[in-house]
Amino acid sequence: QEQVVESGGGVVQPGTSLRLSCEAWGFTVGSYGMHWVRQSPGKGLEWVAVIWEDGRQTDYVDAVKGRFTISRDDSKNTVYLQMNSLRDEDTALYHCARDLKFVLQAFATWGQGTMVTVS
Amino acid sequence: DIQMTQSPSALSASVGDRVTITCRASQSIENYLNWYQHKPGKAPKLLIYAASTLQDGVPSRFSGSGSGTAFSLTISSLQPEDFAIYYCQHSYNTPPTFGQGTRLDIQ
């Protein structure tokens, strides 16, 4: 069964860094667009970043550009989100999600998320 | 960025009811519209993509319609497991954005 499992969240101070991991099971991350989507406490869903199938093209929401970097390790079937210069407003539950095949940016498989608290 | 607006923000209904949630985009997104169900503490679940295509394994009581800027999600006969938060999301361009969510509660 296809699934993704996020890890790496925690409580950190503003201005520090954290790296989130998303390990995939049952499919190959290199065959799909892989995304991070976050949900701040009491709020809705916000897309954060994508690494496309080619592994080179990435994109980010404006609020994290220049601070966050998405990457992929095909040998570990894992996607990462390096978060630098963290701010209070980055506090959220971070989900990893996989594209539906042939339907870009329709998120077919999600993890339960890893919580990041910046305080 | 394209803004997505859902209505209502919250809805109370009973088992067996037919409910409809609407979603409006700030510009035309053709049929690049997806619907998700989210229960607290669980991973969101894709219900419908491309405005009206049911994702594998999703019950047929869920249906979607619309194109351009106006879309809707209908649940034909509510079941106890359907009480959750529902989000629309466009996939027309980057960044993909979500509606603010509709909380569906038991009346």
XYZ file of C-alpha atoms in Angstrom:
226
model
C 0.000 0.000 0.000
C 1.283 3.431 -0.891
C 2.039 5.732 1.992
C 4.324 8.525 3.116
C 5.641 9.048 6.624
C 6.910 12.431 7.774
C 9.423 13.032 10.539
C 11.764 15.677 11.863
C 9.376 18.143 13.428
C 9.951 19.721 16.805
C 10.044 22.881 18.893
C 12.657 25.390 17.782
C 13.460 29.039 18.347
C 12.931 31.755 15.733
C 15.859 32.103 13.367
C 16.961 28.488 13.647
C 16.765 25.602 11.180
C 15.036 22.251 10.907
C 14.974 19.505 8.294
C 11.835 17.496 7.681
C 11.872 14.078 6.021
C 9.200 12.274 4.057
C 9.845 8.585 3.462
C 7.720 6.884 0.833
C 6.513 3.296 0.821
C 4.904 1.423 -2.043
C 5.948 3.842 -4.786
C 9.017 5.657 -6.078
C 9.289 9.342 -5.217
C 11.240 9.928 -8.426
C 8.177 9.035 -10.479
C 5.917 11.772 -9.105
C 5.780 15.401 -8.156
C 6.224 15.509 -4.384
C 4.893 18.340 -2.252
C 4.862 19.771 1.231
C 1.578 21.235 2.490
C 1.159 22.814 5.920
C -1.691 23.588 8.265
C -1.233 26.253 10.914
C -3.127 25.754 14.184
C -6.798 26.521 13.688
C -6.313 27.389 10.024
C -6.650 25.749 6.643
C -4.227 24.095 4.274
C -1.381 25.964 2.588
C 0.812 24.521 -0.138
C 4.514 25.092 0.597
C 6.787 23.503 -1.993
C 7.138 20.993 -4.809
C 9.949 18.970 -6.359
C 8.960 17.794 -9.779
C 9.525 14.373 -11.278
C 12.793 15.399 -12.976
C 14.264 16.102 -9.551
C 15.688 19.432 -10.640
C 12.711 21.743 -10.887
C 11.306 23.065 -7.644
C 8.882 25.779 -6.634
C 7.807 27.450 -3.409
C 5.087 29.602 -1.946
C 6.300 33.210 -1.701
C 6.266 33.124 2.115
C 9.117 30.589 2.217
C 11.152 31.447 -0.876
C 14.808 31.897 -0.020
C 14.375 30.171 3.356
C 13.117 26.661 2.554
C 14.642 24.112 0.179
C 12.960 20.935 -1.035
C 15.145 18.058 -2.193
C 15.010 14.358 -2.869
C 17.228 11.315 -2.289
C 16.145 8.604 -4.687
C 18.388 5.995 -3.029
C 16.435 6.475 0.192
C 13.085 7.106 -1.529
C 12.808 10.179 0.651
C 11.940 13.839 0.162
C 13.273 16.557 2.452
C 12.316 20.074 3.415
C 15.207 22.125 4.766
C 13.749 25.048 6.686
C 16.076 27.924 7.595
C 15.481 31.254 9.329
C 12.300 29.915 10.871
C 9.619 32.383 11.941
C 6.687 32.192 14.324
C 4.336 32.037 11.339
C 5.994 28.813 10.141
C 4.414 26.994 13.084
C 2.256 24.308 11.508
C 1.625 20.638 10.894
C 3.648 19.802 7.777
C 2.250 17.145 5.463
C 4.063 15.451 2.619
C 1.889 14.651 -0.395
C 2.261 12.899 -3.732
C 0.762 13.913 -7.053
C -1.888 11.801 -8.658
C -0.249 10.286 -11.717
C -0.856 12.450 -14.810
C -2.764 15.006 -12.739
C -0.231 17.478 -11.458
C -0.916 19.112 -8.120
C -3.817 16.829 -7.240
C -2.583 15.324 -4.006
C -3.412 11.637 -4.010
C -1.404 10.363 -1.065
C -0.771 12.278 2.149
C 1.011 11.595 5.383
C -0.373 12.423 8.799
C 2.187 15.172 9.174
C 4.961 16.285 11.494
C 4.481 19.261 13.800
C 6.818 22.239 13.728
C 6.544 24.800 16.511
C 8.607 27.980 16.302
C 8.619 29.755 19.631
C -2.226 33.894 -6.847
C -5.682 32.460 -7.450
C -8.030 32.835 -4.476
C -10.452 30.037 -3.645
C -13.583 30.824 -1.634
C -15.824 28.140 -0.172
C -19.326 28.445 1.203
C -20.654 27.837 3.671
C -17.821 27.861 6.207
C -19.792 25.492 8.413
C -22.802 23.303 7.882
C -24.915 21.164 10.184
C -26.784 18.220 8.694
C -28.235 14.838 9.558
C -27.472 11.329 8.381
C -29.289 10.774 5.101
C -29.338 14.459 4.116
C -28.156 15.735 0.757
C -25.598 18.511 1.109
C -23.802 20.754 -1.331
C -20.649 22.795 -0.775
C -19.659 25.457 -3.256
C -16.243 26.766 -4.251
C -15.474 29.818 -6.324
C -12.170 30.737 -7.960
C -10.976 34.320 -8.434
C -10.291 33.588 -12.118
C -11.072 30.805 -14.529
C -9.337 27.554 -13.647
C -11.088 25.511 -16.345
C -11.680 22.146 -14.622
C -8.476 22.117 -12.521
C -10.330 21.711 -9.257
C -9.917 19.052 -6.576
C -11.862 18.229 -3.404
C -10.479 16.765 -0.169
C -11.931 15.393 3.045
C -9.983 15.987 6.249
C -10.663 14.471 9.639
C -8.736 15.723 12.712
C -5.529 13.814 13.305
C -5.710 12.032 9.965
C -4.227 12.591 6.537
C -6.415 14.515 4.106
C -8.089 12.349 1.490
C -8.531 13.178 -2.189
C -12.183 12.715 -3.132
C -12.555 14.272 -6.564
C -10.116 15.601 -9.128
C -10.569 17.476 -12.385
C -13.811 18.891 -10.971
C -15.894 15.755 -11.417
C -13.737 12.601 -11.502
C -14.149 10.366 -8.480
C -10.865 9.141 -7.005
C -10.497 5.366 -6.764
C -12.250 3.917 -3.728
C -14.393 6.985 -2.996
C -18.095 6.166 -2.550
C -20.420 7.166 -5.361
C -22.521 9.338 -3.036
C -19.809 11.975 -3.563
C -19.989 13.965 -6.781
C -18.454 17.130 -8.151
C -19.413 19.567 -10.856
C -18.518 22.913 -12.346
C -15.982 24.610 -14.557
C -14.440 28.013 -14.977
C -14.910 29.770 -11.652
C -17.844 27.982 -9.972
C -17.752 24.472 -8.570
C -19.682 22.297 -6.164
C -19.285 19.121 -4.137
C -22.434 17.164 -3.357
C -22.929 14.311 -0.932
C -26.163 12.616 -1.907
C -26.950 10.849 1.366
C -24.785 11.693 4.362
C -23.248 8.825 6.270
C -21.817 9.058 9.814
C -18.256 8.827 8.488
C -18.766 11.878 6.236
C -18.663 14.416 9.048
C -15.359 16.171 8.470
C -13.824 19.307 6.956
C -13.925 19.626 3.170
C -11.487 21.675 1.106
C -11.422 22.647 -2.512
C -8.070 23.281 -4.185
C -7.119 24.464 -7.650
C -4.325 22.844 -9.642
C -4.417 25.296 -12.549
C -1.007 26.808 -11.868
C 1.565 27.284 -9.105
C 0.971 27.988 -6.300
C -1.984 25.654 -5.925
C -4.260 27.186 -3.306
C -7.006 25.824 -1.084
C -10.335 27.163 -0.005
C -10.695 27.994 3.661
C -12.602 24.785 4.340
C -16.184 23.806 5.146
C -16.819 22.082 8.458
C -19.628 19.551 8.183
C -21.110 18.725 11.593
C -23.814 16.388 12.793
C -27.057 18.219 13.501
